[in-house]
mmCIF file of C-alpha atoms in Angstrom:
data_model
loop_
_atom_site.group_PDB
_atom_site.id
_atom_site.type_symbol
_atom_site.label_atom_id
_atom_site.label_comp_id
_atom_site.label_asym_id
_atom_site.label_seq_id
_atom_site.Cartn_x
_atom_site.Cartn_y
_atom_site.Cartn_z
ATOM 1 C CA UNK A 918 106.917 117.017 128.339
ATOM 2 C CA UNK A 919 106.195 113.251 127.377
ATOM 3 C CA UNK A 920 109.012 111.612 126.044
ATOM 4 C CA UNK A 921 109.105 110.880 122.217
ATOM 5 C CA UNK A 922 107.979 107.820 120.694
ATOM 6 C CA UNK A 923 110.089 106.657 117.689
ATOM 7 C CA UNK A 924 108.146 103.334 115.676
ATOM 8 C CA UNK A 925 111.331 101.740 114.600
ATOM 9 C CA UNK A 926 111.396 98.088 116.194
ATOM 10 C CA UNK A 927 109.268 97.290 119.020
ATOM 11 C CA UNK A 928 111.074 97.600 122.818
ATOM 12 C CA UNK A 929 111.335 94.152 123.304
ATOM 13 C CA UNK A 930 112.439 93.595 119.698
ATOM 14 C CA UNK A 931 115.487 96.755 119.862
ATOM 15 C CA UNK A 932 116.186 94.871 124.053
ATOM 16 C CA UNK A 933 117.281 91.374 122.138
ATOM 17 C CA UNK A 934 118.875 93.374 119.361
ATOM 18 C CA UNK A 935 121.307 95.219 120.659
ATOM 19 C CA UNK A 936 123.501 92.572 122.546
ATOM 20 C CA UNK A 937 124.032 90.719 119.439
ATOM 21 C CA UNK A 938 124.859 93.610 117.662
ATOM 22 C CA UNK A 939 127.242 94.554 120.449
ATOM 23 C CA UNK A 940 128.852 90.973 120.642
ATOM 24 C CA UNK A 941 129.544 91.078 117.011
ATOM 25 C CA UNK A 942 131.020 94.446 117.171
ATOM 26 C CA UNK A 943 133.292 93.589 120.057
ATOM 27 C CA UNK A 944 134.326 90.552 118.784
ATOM 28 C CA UNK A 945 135.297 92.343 115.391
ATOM 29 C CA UNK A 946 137.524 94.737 117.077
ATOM 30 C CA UNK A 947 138.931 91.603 119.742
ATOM 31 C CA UNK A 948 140.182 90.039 116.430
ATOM 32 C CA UNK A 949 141.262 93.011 114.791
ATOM 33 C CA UNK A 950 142.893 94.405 117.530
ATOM 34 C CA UNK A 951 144.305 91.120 118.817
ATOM 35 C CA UNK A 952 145.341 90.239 115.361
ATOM 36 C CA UNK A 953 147.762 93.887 115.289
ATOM 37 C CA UNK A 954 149.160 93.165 118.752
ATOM 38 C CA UNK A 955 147.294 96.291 120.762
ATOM 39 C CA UNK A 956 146.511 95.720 123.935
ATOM 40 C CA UNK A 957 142.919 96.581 125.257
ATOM 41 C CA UNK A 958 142.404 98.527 128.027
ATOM 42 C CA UNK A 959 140.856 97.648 130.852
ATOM 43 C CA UNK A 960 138.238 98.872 133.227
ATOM 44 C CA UNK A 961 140.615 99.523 136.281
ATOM 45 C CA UNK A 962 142.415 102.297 134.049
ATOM 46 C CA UNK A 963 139.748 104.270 133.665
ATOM 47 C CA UNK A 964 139.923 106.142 137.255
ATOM 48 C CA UNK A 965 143.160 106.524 136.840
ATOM 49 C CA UNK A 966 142.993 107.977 132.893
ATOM 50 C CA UNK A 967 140.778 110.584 133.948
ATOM 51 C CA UNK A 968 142.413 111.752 136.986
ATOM 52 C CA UNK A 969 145.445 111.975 134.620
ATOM 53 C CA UNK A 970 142.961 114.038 132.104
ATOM 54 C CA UNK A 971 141.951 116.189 134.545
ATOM 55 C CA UNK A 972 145.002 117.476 136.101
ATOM 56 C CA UNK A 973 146.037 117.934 132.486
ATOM 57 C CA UNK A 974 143.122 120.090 132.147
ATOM 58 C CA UNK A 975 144.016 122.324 135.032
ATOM 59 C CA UNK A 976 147.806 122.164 136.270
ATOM 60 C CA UNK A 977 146.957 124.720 139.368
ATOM 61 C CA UNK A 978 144.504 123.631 141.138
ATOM 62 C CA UNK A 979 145.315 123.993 144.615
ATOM 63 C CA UNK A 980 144.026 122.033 147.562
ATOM 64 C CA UNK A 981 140.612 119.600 148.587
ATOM 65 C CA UNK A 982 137.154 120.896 146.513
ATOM 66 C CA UNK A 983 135.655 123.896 147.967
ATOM 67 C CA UNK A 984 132.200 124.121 149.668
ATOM 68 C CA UNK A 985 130.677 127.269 151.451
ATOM 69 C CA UNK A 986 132.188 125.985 154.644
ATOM 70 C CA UNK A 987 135.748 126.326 153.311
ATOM 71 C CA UNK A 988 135.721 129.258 151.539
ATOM 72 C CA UNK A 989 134.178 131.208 154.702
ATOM 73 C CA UNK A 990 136.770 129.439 156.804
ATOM 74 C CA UNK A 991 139.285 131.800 158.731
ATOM 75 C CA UNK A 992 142.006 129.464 157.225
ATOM 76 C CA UNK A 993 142.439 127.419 154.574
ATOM 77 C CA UNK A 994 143.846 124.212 153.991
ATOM 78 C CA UNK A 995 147.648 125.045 153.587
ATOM 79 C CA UNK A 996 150.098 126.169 156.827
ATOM 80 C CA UNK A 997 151.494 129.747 156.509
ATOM 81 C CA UNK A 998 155.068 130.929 156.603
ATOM 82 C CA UNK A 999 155.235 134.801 156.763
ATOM 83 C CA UNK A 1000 158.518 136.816 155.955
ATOM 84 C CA UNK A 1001 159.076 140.815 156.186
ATOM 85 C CA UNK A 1002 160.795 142.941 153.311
ATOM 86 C CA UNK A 1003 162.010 146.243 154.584
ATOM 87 C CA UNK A 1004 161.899 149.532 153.078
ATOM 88 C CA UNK A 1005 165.601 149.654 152.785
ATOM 89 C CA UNK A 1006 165.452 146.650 150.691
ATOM 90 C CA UNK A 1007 163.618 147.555 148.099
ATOM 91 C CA UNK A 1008 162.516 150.432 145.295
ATOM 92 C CA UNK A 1009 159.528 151.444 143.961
ATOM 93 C CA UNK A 1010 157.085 150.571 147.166
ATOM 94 C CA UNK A 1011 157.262 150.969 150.637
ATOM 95 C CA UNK A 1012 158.452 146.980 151.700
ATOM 96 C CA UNK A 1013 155.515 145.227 153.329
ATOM 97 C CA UNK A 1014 155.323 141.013 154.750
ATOM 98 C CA UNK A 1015 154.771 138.544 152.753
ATOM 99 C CA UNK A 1016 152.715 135.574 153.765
ATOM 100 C CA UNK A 1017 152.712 132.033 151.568
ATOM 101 C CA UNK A 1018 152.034 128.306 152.185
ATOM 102 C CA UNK A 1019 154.370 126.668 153.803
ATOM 103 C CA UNK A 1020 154.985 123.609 152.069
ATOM 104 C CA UNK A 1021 156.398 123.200 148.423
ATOM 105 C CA UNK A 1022 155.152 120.055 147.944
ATOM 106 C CA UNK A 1023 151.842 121.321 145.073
ATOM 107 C CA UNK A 1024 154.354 123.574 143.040
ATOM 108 C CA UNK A 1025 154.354 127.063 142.263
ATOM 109 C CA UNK A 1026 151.793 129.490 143.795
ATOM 110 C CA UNK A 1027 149.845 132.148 141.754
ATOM 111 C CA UNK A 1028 150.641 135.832 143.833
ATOM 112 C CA UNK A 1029 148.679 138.633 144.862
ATOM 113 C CA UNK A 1030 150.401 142.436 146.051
ATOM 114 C CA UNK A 1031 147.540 144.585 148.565
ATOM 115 C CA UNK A 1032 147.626 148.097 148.659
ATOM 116 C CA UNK A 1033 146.448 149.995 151.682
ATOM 117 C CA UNK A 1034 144.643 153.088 151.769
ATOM 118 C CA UNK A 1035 144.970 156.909 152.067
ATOM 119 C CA UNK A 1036 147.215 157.522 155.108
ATOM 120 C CA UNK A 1037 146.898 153.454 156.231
ATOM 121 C CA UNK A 1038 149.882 151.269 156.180
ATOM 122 C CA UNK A 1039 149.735 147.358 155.552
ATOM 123 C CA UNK A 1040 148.574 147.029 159.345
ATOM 124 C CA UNK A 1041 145.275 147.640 157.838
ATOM 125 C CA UNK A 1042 145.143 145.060 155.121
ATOM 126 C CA UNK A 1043 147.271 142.256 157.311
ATOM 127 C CA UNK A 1044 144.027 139.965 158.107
ATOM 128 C CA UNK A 1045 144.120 139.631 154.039
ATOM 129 C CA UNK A 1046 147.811 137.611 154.447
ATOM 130 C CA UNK A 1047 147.521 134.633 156.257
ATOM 131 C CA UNK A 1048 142.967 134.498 155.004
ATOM 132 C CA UNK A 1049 144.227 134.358 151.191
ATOM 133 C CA UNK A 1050 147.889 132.330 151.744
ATOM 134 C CA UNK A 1051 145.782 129.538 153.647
ATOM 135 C CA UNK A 1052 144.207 129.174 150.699
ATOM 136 C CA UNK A 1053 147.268 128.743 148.177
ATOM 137 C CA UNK A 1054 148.315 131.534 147.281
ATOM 138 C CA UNK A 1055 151.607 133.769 147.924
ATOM 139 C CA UNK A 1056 150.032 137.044 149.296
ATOM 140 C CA UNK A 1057 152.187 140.381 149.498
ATOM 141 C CA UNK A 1058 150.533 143.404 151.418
ATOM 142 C CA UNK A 1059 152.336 146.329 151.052
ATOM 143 C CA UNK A 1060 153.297 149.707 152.368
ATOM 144 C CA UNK A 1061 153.364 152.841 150.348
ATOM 145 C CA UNK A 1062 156.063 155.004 149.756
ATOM 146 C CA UNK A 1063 154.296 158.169 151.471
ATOM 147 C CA UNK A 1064 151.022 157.344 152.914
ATOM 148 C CA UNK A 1065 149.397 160.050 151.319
ATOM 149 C CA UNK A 1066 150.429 158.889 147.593
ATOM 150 C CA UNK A 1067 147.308 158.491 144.820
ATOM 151 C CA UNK A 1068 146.043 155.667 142.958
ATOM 152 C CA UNK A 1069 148.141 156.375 139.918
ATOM 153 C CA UNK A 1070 151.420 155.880 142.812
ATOM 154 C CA UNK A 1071 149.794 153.083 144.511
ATOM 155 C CA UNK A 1072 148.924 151.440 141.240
ATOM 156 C CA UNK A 1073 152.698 151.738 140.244
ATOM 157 C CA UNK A 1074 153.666 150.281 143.884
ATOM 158 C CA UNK A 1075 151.322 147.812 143.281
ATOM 159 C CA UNK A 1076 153.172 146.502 139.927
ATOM 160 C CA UNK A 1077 156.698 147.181 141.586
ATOM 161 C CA UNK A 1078 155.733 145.157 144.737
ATOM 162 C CA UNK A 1079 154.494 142.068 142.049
ATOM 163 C CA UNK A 1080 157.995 142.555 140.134
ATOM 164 C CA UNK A 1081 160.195 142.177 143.141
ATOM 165 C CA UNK A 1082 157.942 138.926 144.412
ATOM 166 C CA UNK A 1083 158.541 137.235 141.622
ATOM 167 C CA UNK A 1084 162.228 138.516 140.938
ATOM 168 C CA UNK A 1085 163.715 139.016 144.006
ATOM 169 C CA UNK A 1086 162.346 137.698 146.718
ATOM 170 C CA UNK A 1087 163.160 135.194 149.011
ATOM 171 C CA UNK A 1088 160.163 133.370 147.945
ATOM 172 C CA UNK A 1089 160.183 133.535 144.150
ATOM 173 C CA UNK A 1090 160.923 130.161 143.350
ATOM 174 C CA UNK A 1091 157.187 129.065 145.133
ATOM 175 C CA UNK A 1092 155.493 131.493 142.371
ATOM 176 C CA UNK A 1093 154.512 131.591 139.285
ATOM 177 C CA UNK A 1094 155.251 134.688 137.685
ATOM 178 C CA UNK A 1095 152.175 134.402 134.944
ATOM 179 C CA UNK A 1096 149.436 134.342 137.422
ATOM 180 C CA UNK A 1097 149.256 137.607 139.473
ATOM 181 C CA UNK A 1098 146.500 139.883 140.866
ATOM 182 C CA UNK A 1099 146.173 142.852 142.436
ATOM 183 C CA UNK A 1100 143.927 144.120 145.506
ATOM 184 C CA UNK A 1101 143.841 147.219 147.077
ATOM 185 C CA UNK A 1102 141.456 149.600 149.968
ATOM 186 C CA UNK A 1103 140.112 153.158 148.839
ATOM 187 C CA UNK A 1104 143.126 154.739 147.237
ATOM 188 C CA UNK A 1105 144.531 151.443 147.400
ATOM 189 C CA UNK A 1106 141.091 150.358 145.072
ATOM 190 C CA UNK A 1107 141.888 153.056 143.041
ATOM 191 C CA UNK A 1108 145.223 152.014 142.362
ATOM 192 C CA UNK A 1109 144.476 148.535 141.956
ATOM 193 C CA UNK A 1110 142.202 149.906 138.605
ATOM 194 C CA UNK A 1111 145.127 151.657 137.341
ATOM 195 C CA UNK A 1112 147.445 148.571 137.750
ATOM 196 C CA UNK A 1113 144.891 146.327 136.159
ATOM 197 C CA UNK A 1114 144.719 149.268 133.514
ATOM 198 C CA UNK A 1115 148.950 149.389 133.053
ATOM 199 C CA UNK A 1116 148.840 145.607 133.261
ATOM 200 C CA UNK A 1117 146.729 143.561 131.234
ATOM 201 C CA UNK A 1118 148.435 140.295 131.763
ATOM 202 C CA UNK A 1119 147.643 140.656 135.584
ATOM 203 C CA UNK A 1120 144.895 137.595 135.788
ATOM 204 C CA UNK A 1121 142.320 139.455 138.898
ATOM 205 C CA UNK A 1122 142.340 142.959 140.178
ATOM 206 C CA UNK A 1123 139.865 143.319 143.294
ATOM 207 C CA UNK A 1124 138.902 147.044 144.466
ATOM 208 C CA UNK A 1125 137.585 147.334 147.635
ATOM 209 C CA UNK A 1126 135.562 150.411 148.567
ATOM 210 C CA UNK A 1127 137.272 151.654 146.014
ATOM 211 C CA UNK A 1128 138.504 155.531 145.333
ATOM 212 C CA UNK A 1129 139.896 157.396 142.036
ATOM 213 C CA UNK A 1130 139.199 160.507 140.114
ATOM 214 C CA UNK A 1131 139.269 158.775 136.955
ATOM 215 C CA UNK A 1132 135.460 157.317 136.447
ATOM 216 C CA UNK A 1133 136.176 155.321 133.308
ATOM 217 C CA UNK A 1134 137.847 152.090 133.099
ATOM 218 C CA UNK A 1135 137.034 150.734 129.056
ATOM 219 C CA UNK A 1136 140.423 149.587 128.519
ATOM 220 C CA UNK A 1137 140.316 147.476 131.265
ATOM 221 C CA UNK A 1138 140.644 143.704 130.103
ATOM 222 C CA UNK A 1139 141.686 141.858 133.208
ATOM 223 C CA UNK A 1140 138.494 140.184 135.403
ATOM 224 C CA UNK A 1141 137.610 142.409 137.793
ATOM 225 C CA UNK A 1142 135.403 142.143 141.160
ATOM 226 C CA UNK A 1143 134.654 145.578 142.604
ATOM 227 C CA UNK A 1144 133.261 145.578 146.193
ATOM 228 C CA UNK A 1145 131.579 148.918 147.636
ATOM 229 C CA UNK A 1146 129.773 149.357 150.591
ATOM 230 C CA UNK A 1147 126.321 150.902 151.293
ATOM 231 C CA UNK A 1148 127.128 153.307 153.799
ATOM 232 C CA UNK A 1149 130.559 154.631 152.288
ATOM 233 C CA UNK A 1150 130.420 158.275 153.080
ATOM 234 C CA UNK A 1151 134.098 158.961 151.736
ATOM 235 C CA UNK A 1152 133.712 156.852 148.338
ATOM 236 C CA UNK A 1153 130.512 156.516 147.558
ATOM 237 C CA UNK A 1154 128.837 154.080 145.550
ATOM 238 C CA UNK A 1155 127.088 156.001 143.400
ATOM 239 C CA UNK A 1156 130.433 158.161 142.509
ATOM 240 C CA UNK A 1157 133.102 155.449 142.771
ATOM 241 C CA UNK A 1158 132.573 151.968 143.178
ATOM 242 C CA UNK A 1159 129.228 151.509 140.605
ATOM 243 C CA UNK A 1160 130.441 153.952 137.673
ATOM 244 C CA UNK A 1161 133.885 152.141 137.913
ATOM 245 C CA UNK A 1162 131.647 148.607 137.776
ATOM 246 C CA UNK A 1163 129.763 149.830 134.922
ATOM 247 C CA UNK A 1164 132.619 151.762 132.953
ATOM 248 C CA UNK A 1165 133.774 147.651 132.445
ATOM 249 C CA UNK A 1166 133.507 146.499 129.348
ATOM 250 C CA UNK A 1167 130.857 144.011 129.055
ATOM 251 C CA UNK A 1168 133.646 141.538 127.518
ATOM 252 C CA UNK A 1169 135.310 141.712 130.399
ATOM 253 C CA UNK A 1170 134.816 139.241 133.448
ATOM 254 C CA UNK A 1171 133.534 141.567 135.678
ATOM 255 C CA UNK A 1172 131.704 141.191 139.144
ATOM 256 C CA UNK A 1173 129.999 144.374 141.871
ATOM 257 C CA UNK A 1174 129.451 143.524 145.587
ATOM 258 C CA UNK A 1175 127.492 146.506 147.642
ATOM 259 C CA UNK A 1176 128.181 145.277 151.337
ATOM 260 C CA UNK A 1177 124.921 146.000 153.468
ATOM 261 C CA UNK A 1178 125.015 147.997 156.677
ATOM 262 C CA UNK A 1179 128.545 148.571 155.830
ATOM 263 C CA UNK A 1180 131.304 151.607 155.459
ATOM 264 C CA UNK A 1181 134.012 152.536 154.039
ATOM 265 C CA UNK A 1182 136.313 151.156 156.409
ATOM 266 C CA UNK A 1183 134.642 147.519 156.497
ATOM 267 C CA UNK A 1184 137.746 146.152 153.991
ATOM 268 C CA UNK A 1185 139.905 146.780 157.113
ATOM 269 C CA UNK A 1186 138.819 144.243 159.306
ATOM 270 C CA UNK A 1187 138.131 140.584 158.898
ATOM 271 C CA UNK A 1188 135.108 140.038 156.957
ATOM 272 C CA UNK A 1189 133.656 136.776 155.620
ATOM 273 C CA UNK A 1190 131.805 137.915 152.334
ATOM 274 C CA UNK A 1191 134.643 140.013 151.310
ATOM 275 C CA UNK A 1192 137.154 136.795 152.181
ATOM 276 C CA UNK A 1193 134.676 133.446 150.455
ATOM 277 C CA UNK A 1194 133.991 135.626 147.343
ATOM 278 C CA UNK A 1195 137.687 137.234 146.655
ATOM 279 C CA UNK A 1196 139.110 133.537 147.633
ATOM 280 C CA UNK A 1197 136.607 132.469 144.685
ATOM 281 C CA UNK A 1198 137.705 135.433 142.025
ATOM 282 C CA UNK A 1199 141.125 134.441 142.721
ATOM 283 C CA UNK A 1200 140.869 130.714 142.593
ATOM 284 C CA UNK A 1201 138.625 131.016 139.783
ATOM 285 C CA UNK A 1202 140.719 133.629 137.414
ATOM 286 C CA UNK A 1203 144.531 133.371 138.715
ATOM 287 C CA UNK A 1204 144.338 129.544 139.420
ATOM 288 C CA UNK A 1205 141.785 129.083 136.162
ATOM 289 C CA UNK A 1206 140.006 126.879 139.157
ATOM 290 C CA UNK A 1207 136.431 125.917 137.469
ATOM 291 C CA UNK A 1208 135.291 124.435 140.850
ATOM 292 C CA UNK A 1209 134.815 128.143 142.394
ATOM 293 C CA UNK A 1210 132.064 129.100 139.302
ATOM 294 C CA UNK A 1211 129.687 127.343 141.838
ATOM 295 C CA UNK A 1212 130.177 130.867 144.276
ATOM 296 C CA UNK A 1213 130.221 133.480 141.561
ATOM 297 C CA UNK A 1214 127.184 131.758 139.144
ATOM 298 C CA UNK A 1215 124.447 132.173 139.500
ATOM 299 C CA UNK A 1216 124.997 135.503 141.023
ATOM 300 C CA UNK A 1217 124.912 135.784 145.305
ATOM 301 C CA UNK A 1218 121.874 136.672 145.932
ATOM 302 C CA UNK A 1219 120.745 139.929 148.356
ATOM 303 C CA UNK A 1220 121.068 139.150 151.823
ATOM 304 C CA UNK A 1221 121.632 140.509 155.283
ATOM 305 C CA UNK A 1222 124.721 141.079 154.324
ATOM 306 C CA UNK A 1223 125.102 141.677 151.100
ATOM 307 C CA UNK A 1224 122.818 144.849 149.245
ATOM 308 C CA UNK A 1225 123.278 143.343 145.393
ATOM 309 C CA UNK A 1226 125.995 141.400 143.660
ATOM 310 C CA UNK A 1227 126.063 141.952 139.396
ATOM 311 C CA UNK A 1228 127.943 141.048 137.423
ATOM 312 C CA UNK A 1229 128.567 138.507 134.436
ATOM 313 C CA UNK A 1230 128.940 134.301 134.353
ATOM 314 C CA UNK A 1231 132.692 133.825 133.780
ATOM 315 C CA UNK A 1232 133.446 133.740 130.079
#
């Protein structure tokens, strides 16, 4: 499109104009200023103004700007401490480890409790600890109270497991209690639904491969990224992971990975799709961390690995 052409004065003409008409003005507000005893600012402050602004804007974000290569690092950019709860120790879950950056030096930590699956124990969801922790935040994986327990328990665990991080634990003073999320494998999925269901303050749930008898989720209200996998032969897509997607309400920040060439198991074991795009859901919703959009809009497209990715632009 060719640019508009306005006939006010000619270019050379408006070119004189305007420094004259800028002098004047500055030396009107000099004397006016000067006259009232403000002090002008100066150009060095201006770097330093906006960095002020822009923590201001966003009081956790959490380590150097992100790029592909960081996100689909093994570890992030903070050293990780791990620590062990037992059973004994606690009600209402099965205990579990608990893995967080080391240093206190950035404040608090937003926190995120993993469920396991049907018959699995946190063994199975351990690579999750130190992948997510590296990347600021305090991460919580957890064992059940009977392996064989049902989303509705493990979404109940789930909750319990959140309530003792951030009120008992020995590392409750690095979190902050109003940014939590919950993640969880195939039951564990399940469960994480029904959390994010009881739970609406919760800031991300993640299901992976998900599994639950209940199809609908319309109450749910907290942003949710559900991964499935193509070849899932014990929780299908088609009858878990895509109705649950679509059940969403459209209101809701919502997100649907379909792993290619992958199974139900794949959540298990290290995995870098699953790891760069939950590190941006989390970043993005429980750290309000704008500079992840860049991973999660416009939507990932298909690829070797991955069959589709829906979902909507973060409100």
């Amino acid at each position: 499109m060719e640019p508009q052409q306005h006939d006010a004065a000619p270019v050379a003409d408006r070119h004189e104009r305007a420094p004259r008409r800028t002098t004047k003005l500055a030396l009107a507000l000099t004397m006016v200023l000067g006259a009232a005893g403000v002090a002008l600012p100066t150009a060095q402050a201006a770097p330093a103004t906006a960095a002020v602004q822009a923590a201001a804007d966003n009081p956790y974000e959490r380590g150097p700007n992100p790029t592909e290569q960081s996100i689909e690092a093994v570890r992030g950019p903070y050293a990780v401490s791990e620590t062990r709860v037992s059973s004994l120790s606690v009600t209402g879950f099965g205990g579990g480890t608990i893995y967080y950056p080391t240093t206190t030096a950035d404040g608090t930590f937003g926190a995120v409790a993993i469920s396991p699956g049907y018959t699995a124990d946190q063994s199975s969801m351990a690579w999750y600890g130190p992948r997510l922790a590296s990347q600021g935040f305090v991460v919580f994986t957890i064992d059940t109270n009977s392996r064989y327990d049902q989303p509705g328990s493990r979404g109940d665990q789930l909750l319990a497991a959140l309530d003792y991080l951030t009120q008992r634990s020995s590392v409750r003073s690095r979190i902050d209690s109003g940014r939590l999320a919950v993640m969880g494998h195939s039951m564990g999925g399940g469960g994480s639904l029904e959390a994010a269901k009881e739970r609406p303050s919760l800031k991300a749930s993640i299901p992976l491969t998900p599994w639950n008898l209940d199809k609908s989720w319309r109450e749910i209200t907290v942003p949710t990224f559900i991964i499935g996998a193509d070849g899932d032969s014990i929780a299908s897509v088609s009858s878990h992971a895509e109705p649950f997607y679509e059940s969403l309400p459209s209101s809701t920040d919502r997100a649907y990975m379909e792993l290619n060439n992958a199974s139900h198991f794949t959540p298990n074991t290290s995995n870098t799709e699953i790891a760069k795009y939950s590190i941006s859901w989390l970043k993005r919703f429980v750290d309000n961390d704008t500079r992840y959009e860049q991973f999660l809009c416009p939507l990932p497209r298909p690829s070797l690995r991955i069959e589709e990715f829906r979902g909507n632009c973060p409100h």
